[in-house]
mmCIF file with all atom_site columns, C-alpha atoms in Angstrom:
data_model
loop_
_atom_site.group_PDB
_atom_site.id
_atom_site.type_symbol
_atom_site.label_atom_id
_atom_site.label_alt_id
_atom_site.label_comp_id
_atom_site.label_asym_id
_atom_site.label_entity_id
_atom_site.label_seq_id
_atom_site.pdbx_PDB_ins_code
_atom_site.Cartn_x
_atom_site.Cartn_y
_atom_site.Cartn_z
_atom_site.occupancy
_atom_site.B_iso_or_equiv
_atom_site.pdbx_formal_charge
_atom_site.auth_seq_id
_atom_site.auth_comp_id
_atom_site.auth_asym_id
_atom_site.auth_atom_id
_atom_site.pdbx_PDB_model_num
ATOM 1   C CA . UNK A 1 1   ? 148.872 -14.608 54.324 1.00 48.00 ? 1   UNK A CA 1
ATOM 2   C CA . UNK A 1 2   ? 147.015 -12.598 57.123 1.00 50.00 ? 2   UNK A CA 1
ATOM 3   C CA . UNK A 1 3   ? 148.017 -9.064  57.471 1.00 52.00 ? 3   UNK A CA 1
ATOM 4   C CA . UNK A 1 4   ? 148.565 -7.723  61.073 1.00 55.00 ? 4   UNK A CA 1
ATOM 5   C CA . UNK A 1 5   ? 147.920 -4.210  61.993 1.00 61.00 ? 5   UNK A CA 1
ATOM 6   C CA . UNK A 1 6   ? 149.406 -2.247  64.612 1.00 69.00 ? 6   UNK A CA 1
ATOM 7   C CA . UNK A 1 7   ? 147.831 -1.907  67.744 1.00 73.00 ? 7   UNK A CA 1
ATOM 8   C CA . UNK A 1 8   ? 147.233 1.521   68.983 1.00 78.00 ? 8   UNK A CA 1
ATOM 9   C CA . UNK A 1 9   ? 147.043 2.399   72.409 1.00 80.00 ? 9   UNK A CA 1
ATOM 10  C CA . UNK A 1 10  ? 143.659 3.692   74.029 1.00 80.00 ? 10  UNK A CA 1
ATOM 11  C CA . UNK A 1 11  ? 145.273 6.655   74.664 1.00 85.00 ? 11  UNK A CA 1
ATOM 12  C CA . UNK A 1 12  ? 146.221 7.577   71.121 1.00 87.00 ? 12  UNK A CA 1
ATOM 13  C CA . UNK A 1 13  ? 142.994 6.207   70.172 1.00 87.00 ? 13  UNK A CA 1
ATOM 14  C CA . UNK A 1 14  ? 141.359 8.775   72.319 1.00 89.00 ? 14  UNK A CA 1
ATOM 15  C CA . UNK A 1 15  ? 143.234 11.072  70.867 1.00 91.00 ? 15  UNK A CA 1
ATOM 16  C CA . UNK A 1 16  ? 142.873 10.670  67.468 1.00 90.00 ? 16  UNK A CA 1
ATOM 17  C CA . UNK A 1 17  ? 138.967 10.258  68.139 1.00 90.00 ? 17  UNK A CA 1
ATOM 18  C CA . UNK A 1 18  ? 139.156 13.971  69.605 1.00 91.00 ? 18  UNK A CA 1
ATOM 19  C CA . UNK A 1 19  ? 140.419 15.244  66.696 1.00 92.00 ? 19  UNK A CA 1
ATOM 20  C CA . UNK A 1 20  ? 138.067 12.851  64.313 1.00 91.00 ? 20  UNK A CA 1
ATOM 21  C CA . UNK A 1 21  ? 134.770 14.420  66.445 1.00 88.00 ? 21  UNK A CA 1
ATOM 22  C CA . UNK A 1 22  ? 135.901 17.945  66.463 1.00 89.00 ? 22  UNK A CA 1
ATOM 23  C CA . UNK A 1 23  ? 136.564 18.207  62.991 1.00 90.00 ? 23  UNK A CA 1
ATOM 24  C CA . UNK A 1 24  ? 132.595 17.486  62.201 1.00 90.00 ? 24  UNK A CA 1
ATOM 25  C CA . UNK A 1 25  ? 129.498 15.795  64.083 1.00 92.00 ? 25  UNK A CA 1
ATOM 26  C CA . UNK A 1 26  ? 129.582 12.465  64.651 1.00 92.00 ? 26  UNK A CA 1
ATOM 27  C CA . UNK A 1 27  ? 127.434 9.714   65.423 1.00 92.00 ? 27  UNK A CA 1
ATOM 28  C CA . UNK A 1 28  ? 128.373 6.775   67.696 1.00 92.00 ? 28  UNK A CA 1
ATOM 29  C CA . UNK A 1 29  ? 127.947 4.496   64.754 1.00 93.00 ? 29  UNK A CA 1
ATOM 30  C CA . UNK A 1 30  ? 130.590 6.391   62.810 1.00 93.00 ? 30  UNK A CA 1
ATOM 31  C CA . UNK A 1 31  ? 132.779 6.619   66.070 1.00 92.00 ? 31  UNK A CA 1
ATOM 32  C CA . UNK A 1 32  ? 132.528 2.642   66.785 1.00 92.00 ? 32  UNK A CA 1
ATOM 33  C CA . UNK A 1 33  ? 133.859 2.418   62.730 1.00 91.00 ? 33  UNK A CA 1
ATOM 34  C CA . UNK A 1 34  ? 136.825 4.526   63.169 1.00 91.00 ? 34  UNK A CA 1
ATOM 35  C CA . UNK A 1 35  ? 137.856 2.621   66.352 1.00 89.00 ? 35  UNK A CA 1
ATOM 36  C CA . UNK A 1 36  ? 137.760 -0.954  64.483 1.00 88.00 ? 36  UNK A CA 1
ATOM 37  C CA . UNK A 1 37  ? 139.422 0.969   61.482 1.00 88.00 ? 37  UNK A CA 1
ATOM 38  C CA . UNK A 1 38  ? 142.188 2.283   64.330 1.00 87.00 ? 38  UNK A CA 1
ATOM 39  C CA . UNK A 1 39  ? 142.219 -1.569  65.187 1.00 85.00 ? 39  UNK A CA 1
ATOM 40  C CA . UNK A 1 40  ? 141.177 -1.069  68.967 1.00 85.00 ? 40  UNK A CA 1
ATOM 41  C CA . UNK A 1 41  ? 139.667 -4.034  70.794 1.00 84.00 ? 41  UNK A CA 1
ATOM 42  C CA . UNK A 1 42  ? 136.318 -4.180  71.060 1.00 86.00 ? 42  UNK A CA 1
ATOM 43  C CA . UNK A 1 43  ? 136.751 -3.904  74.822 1.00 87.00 ? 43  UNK A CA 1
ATOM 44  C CA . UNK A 1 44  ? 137.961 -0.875  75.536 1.00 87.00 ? 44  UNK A CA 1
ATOM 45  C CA . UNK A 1 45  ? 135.691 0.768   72.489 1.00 88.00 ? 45  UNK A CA 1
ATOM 46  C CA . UNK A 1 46  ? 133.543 1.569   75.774 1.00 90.00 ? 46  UNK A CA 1
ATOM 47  C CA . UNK A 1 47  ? 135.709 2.926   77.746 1.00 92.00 ? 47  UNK A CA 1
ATOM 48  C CA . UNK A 1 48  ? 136.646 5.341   74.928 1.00 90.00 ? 48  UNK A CA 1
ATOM 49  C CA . UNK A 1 49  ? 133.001 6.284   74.178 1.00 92.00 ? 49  UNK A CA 1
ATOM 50  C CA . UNK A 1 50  ? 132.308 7.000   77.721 1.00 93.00 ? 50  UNK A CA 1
ATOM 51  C CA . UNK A 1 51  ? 135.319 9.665   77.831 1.00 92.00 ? 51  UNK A CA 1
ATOM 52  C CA . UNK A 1 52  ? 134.311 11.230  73.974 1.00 92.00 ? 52  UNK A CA 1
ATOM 53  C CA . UNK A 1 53  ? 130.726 11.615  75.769 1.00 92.00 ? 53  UNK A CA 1
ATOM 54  C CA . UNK A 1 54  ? 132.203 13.166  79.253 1.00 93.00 ? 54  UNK A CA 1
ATOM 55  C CA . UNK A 1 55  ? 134.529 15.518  77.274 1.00 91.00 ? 55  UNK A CA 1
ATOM 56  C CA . UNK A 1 56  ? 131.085 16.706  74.877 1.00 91.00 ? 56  UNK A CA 1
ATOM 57  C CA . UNK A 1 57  ? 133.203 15.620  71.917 1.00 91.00 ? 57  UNK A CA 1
ATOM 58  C CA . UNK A 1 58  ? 130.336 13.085  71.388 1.00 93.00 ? 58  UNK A CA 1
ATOM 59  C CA . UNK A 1 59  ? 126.884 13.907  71.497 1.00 93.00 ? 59  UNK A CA 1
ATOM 60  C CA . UNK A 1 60  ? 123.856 12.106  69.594 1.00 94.00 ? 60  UNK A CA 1
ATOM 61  C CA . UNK A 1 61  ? 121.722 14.777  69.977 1.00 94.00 ? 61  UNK A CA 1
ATOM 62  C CA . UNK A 1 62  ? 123.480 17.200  68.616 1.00 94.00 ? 62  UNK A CA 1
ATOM 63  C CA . UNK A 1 63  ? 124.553 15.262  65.963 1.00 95.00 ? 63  UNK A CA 1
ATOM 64  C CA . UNK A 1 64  ? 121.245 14.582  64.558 1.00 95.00 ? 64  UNK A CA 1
ATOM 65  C CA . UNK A 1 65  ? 119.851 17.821  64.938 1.00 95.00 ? 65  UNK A CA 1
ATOM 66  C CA . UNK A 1 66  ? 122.928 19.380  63.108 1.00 94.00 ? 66  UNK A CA 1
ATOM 67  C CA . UNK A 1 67  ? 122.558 16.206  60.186 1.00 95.00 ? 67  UNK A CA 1
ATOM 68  C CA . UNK A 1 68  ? 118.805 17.337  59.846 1.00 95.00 ? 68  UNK A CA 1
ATOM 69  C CA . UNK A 1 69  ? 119.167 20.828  59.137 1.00 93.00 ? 69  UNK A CA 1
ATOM 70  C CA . UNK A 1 70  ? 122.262 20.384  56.947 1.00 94.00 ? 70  UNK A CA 1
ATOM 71  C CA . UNK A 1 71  ? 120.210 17.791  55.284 1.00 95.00 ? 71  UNK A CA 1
ATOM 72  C CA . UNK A 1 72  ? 117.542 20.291  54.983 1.00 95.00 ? 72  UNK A CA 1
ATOM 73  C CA . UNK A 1 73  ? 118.990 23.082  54.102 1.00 94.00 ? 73  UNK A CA 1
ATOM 74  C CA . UNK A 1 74  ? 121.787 22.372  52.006 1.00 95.00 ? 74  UNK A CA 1
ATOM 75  C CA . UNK A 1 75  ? 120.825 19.292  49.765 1.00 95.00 ? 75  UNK A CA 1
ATOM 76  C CA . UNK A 1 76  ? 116.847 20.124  50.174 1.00 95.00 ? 76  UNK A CA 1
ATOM 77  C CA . UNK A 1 77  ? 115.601 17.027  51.558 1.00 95.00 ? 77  UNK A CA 1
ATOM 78  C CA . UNK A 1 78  ? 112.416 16.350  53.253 1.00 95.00 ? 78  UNK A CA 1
ATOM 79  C CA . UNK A 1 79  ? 111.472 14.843  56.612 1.00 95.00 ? 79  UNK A CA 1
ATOM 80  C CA . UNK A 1 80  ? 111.380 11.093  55.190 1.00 96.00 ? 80  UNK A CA 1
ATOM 81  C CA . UNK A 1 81  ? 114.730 11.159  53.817 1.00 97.00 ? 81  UNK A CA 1
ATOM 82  C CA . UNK A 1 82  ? 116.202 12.667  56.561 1.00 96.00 ? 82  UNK A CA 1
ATOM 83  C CA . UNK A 1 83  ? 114.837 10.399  59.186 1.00 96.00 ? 83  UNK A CA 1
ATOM 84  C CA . UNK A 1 84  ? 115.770 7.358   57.132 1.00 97.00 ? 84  UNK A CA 1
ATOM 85  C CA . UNK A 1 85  ? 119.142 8.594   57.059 1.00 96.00 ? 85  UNK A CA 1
ATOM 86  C CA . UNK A 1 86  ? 119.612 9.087   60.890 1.00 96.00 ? 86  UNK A CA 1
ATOM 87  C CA . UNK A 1 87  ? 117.821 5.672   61.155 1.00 95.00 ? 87  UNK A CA 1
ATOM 88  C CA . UNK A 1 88  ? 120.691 3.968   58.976 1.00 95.00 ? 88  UNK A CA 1
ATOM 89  C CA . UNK A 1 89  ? 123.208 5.824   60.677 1.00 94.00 ? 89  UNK A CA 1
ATOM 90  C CA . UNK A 1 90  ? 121.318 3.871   64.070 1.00 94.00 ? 90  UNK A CA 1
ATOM 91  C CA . UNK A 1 91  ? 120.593 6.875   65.799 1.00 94.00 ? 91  UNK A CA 1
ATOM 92  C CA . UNK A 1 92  ? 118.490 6.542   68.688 1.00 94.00 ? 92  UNK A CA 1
ATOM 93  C CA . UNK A 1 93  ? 114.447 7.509   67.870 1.00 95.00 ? 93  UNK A CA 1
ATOM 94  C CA . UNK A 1 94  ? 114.162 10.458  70.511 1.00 95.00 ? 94  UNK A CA 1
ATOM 95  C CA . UNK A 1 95  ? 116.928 12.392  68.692 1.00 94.00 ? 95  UNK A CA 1
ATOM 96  C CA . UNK A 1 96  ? 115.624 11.545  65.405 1.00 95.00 ? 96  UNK A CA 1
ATOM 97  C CA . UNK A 1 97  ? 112.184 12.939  66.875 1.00 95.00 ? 97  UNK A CA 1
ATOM 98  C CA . UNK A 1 98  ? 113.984 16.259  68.640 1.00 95.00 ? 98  UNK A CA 1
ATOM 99  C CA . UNK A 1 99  ? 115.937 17.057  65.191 1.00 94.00 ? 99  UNK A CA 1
ATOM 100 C CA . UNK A 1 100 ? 112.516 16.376  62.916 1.00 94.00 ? 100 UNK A CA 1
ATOM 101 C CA . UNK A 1 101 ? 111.247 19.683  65.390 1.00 93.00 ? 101 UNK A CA 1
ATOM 102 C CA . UNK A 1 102 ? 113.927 21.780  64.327 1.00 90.00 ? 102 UNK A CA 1
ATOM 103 C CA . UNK A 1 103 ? 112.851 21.727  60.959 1.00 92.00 ? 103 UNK A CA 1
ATOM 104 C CA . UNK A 1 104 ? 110.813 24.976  60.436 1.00 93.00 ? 104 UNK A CA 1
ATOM 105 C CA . UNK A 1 105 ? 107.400 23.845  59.194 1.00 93.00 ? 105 UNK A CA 1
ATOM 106 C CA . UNK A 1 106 ? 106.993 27.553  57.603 1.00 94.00 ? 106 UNK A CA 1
ATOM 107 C CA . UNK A 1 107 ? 110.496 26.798  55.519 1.00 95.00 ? 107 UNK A CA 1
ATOM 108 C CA . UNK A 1 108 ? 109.616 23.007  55.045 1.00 95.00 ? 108 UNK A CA 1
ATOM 109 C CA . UNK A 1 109 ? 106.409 23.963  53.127 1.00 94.00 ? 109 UNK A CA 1
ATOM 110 C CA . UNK A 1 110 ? 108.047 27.087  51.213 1.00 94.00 ? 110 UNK A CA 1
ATOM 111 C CA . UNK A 1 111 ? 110.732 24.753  50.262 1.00 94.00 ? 111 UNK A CA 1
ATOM 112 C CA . UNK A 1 112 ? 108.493 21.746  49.212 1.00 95.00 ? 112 UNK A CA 1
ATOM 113 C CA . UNK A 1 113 ? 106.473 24.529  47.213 1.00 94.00 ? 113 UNK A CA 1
ATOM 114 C CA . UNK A 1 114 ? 109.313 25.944  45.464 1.00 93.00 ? 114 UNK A CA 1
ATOM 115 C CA . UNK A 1 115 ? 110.695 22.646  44.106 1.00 94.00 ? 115 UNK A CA 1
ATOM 116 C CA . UNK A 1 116 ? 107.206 21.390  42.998 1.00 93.00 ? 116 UNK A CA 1
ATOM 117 C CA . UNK A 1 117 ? 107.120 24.337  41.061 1.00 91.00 ? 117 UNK A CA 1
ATOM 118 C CA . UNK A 1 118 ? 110.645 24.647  39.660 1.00 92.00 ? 118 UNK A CA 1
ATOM 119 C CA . UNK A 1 119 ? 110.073 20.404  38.484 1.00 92.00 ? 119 UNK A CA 1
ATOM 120 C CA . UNK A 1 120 ? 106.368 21.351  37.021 1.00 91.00 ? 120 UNK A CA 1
ATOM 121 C CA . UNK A 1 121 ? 107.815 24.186  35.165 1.00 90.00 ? 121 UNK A CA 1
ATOM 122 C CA . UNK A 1 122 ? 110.743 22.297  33.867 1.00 92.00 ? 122 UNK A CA 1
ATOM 123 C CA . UNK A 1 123 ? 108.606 19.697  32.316 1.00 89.00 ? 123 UNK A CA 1
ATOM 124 C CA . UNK A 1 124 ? 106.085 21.869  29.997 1.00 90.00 ? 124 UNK A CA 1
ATOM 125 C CA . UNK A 1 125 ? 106.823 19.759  27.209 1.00 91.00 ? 125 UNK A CA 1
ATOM 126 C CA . UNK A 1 126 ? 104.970 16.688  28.282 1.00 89.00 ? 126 UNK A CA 1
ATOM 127 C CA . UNK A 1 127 ? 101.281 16.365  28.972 1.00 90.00 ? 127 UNK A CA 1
ATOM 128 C CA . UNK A 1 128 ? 99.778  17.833  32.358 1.00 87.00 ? 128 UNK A CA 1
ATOM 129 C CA . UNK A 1 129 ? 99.251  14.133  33.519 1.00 90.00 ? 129 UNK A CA 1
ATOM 130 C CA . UNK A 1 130 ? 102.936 12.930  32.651 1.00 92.00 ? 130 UNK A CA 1
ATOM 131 C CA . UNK A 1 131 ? 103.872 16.175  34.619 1.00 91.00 ? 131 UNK A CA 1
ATOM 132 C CA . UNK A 1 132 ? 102.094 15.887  37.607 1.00 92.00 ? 132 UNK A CA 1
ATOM 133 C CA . UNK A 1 133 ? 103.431 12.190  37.919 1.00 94.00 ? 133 UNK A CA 1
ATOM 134 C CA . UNK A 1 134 ? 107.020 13.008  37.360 1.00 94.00 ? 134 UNK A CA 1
ATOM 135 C CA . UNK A 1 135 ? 106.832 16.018  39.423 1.00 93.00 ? 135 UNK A CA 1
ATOM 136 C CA . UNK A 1 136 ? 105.112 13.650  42.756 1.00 95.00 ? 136 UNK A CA 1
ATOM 137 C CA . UNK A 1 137 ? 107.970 11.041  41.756 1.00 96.00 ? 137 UNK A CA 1
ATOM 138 C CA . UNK A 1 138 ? 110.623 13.593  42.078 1.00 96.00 ? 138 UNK A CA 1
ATOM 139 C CA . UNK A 1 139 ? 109.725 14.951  45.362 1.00 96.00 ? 139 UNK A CA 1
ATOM 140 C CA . UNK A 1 140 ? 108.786 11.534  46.922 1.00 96.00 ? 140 UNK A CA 1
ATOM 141 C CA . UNK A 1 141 ? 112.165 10.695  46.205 1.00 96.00 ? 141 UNK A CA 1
ATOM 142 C CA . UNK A 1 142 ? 113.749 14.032  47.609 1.00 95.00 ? 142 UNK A CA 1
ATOM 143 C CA . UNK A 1 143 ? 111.818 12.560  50.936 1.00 95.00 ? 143 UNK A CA 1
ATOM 144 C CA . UNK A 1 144 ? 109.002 14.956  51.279 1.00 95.00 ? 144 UNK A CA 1
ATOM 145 C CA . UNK A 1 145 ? 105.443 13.486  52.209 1.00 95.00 ? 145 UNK A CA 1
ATOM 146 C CA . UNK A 1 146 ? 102.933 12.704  49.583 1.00 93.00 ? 146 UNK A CA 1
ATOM 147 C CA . UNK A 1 147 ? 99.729  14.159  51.287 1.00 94.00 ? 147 UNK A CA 1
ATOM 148 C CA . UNK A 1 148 ? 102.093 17.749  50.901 1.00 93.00 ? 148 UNK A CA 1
ATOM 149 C CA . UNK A 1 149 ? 103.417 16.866  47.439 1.00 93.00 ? 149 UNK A CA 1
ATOM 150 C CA . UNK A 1 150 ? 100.147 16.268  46.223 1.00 92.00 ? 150 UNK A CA 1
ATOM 151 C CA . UNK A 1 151 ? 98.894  19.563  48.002 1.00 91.00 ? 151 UNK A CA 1
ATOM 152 C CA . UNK A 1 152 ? 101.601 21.210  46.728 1.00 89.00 ? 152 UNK A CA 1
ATOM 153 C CA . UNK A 1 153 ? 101.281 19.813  42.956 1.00 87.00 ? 153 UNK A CA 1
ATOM 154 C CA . UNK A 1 154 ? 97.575  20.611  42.928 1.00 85.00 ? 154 UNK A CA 1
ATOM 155 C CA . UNK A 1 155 ? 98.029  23.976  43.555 1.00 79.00 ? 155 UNK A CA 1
ATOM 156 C CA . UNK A 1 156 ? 100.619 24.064  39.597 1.00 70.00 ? 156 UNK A CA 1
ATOM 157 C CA . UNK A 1 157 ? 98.406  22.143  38.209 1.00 67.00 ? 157 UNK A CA 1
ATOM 158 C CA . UNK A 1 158 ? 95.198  23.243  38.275 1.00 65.00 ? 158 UNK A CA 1
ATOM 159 C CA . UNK A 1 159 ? 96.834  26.431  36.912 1.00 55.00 ? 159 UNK A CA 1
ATOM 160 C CA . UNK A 1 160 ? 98.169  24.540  33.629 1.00 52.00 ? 160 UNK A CA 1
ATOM 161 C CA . UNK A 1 161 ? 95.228  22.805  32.622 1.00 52.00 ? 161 UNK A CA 1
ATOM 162 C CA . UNK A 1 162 ? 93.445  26.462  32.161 1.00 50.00 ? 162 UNK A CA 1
ATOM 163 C CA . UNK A 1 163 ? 95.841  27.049  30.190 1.00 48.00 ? 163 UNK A CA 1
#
């Protein structure tokens, strides 16, 4: 037995949408879900994203720029990550590129830095090697690039094996 859902009207779809891109920043991807989710036909979904665009409740580039340095700053993830993510979430490549640029290189590298040296340090009870491996796979999972991990990791290591 099918179940039938209500249909909304585009104007209480608009509004609803105003209130759904306010309360954070949205993506058009995410904005396209809630409308199928709202059950509004795929024709006027257009319409609608036209008007959330006019009335700056919906802007891309904004949106990725504000993912990126949430991304960055709050759950510490590097470039690769972050561009991945935008890429799922089928942003457009010029914002991806305009929100990588916000990314302070001077704060990307202290960043990358300090985690290299918080994972090497937390691993002292396995051999230098075992360290330096687990520390790169770490960090190449938090989405930080491995010519800087492995800059970053030489720098801890070297120090270690004097020791």
């Amino acid at each position: 037995m099918a179940v039938f859902r209500k249909q909304i009207s585009p104007g209480q779809a608009l509004q609803k949408l105003r209130h759904y891109c306010g309360y954070q920043e949205r993506c058009h991807q995410e904005v396209i879900g809630k409308l199928y989710s709202l059950g509004v036909p795929k024709a006027e979904h257009g319409e609608i994203i036209a008007t959330l665009i006019a009335d700056g409740f919906l802007n891309e580039e904004r949106f990725a720029t504000t993912y990126a340095g949430g991304k960055f700053r709050i759950n510490q993830w590097g470039r690769l990550k972050i561009k991945h993510a935008l890429q799922q979430k089928q942003v457009s490549e010029y914002c991806i590129k305009k929100a990588m640029k916000e990314i302070d290189e001077d704060q990307y590298l202290s960043l990358l830095n300090n985690l290299a040296k918080e994972k090497y340090d937390s691993l002292k009870s396995f051999q230098w090697l075992v360290r330096k491996k687990k520390t790169l796979d770490y960090l190449i999972q938090r989405g930080f690039e491995p010519q800087l991990i492995m800059a970053a990791i030489e720098k801890f290591s070297k120090r270690s094996e004097k020791e």
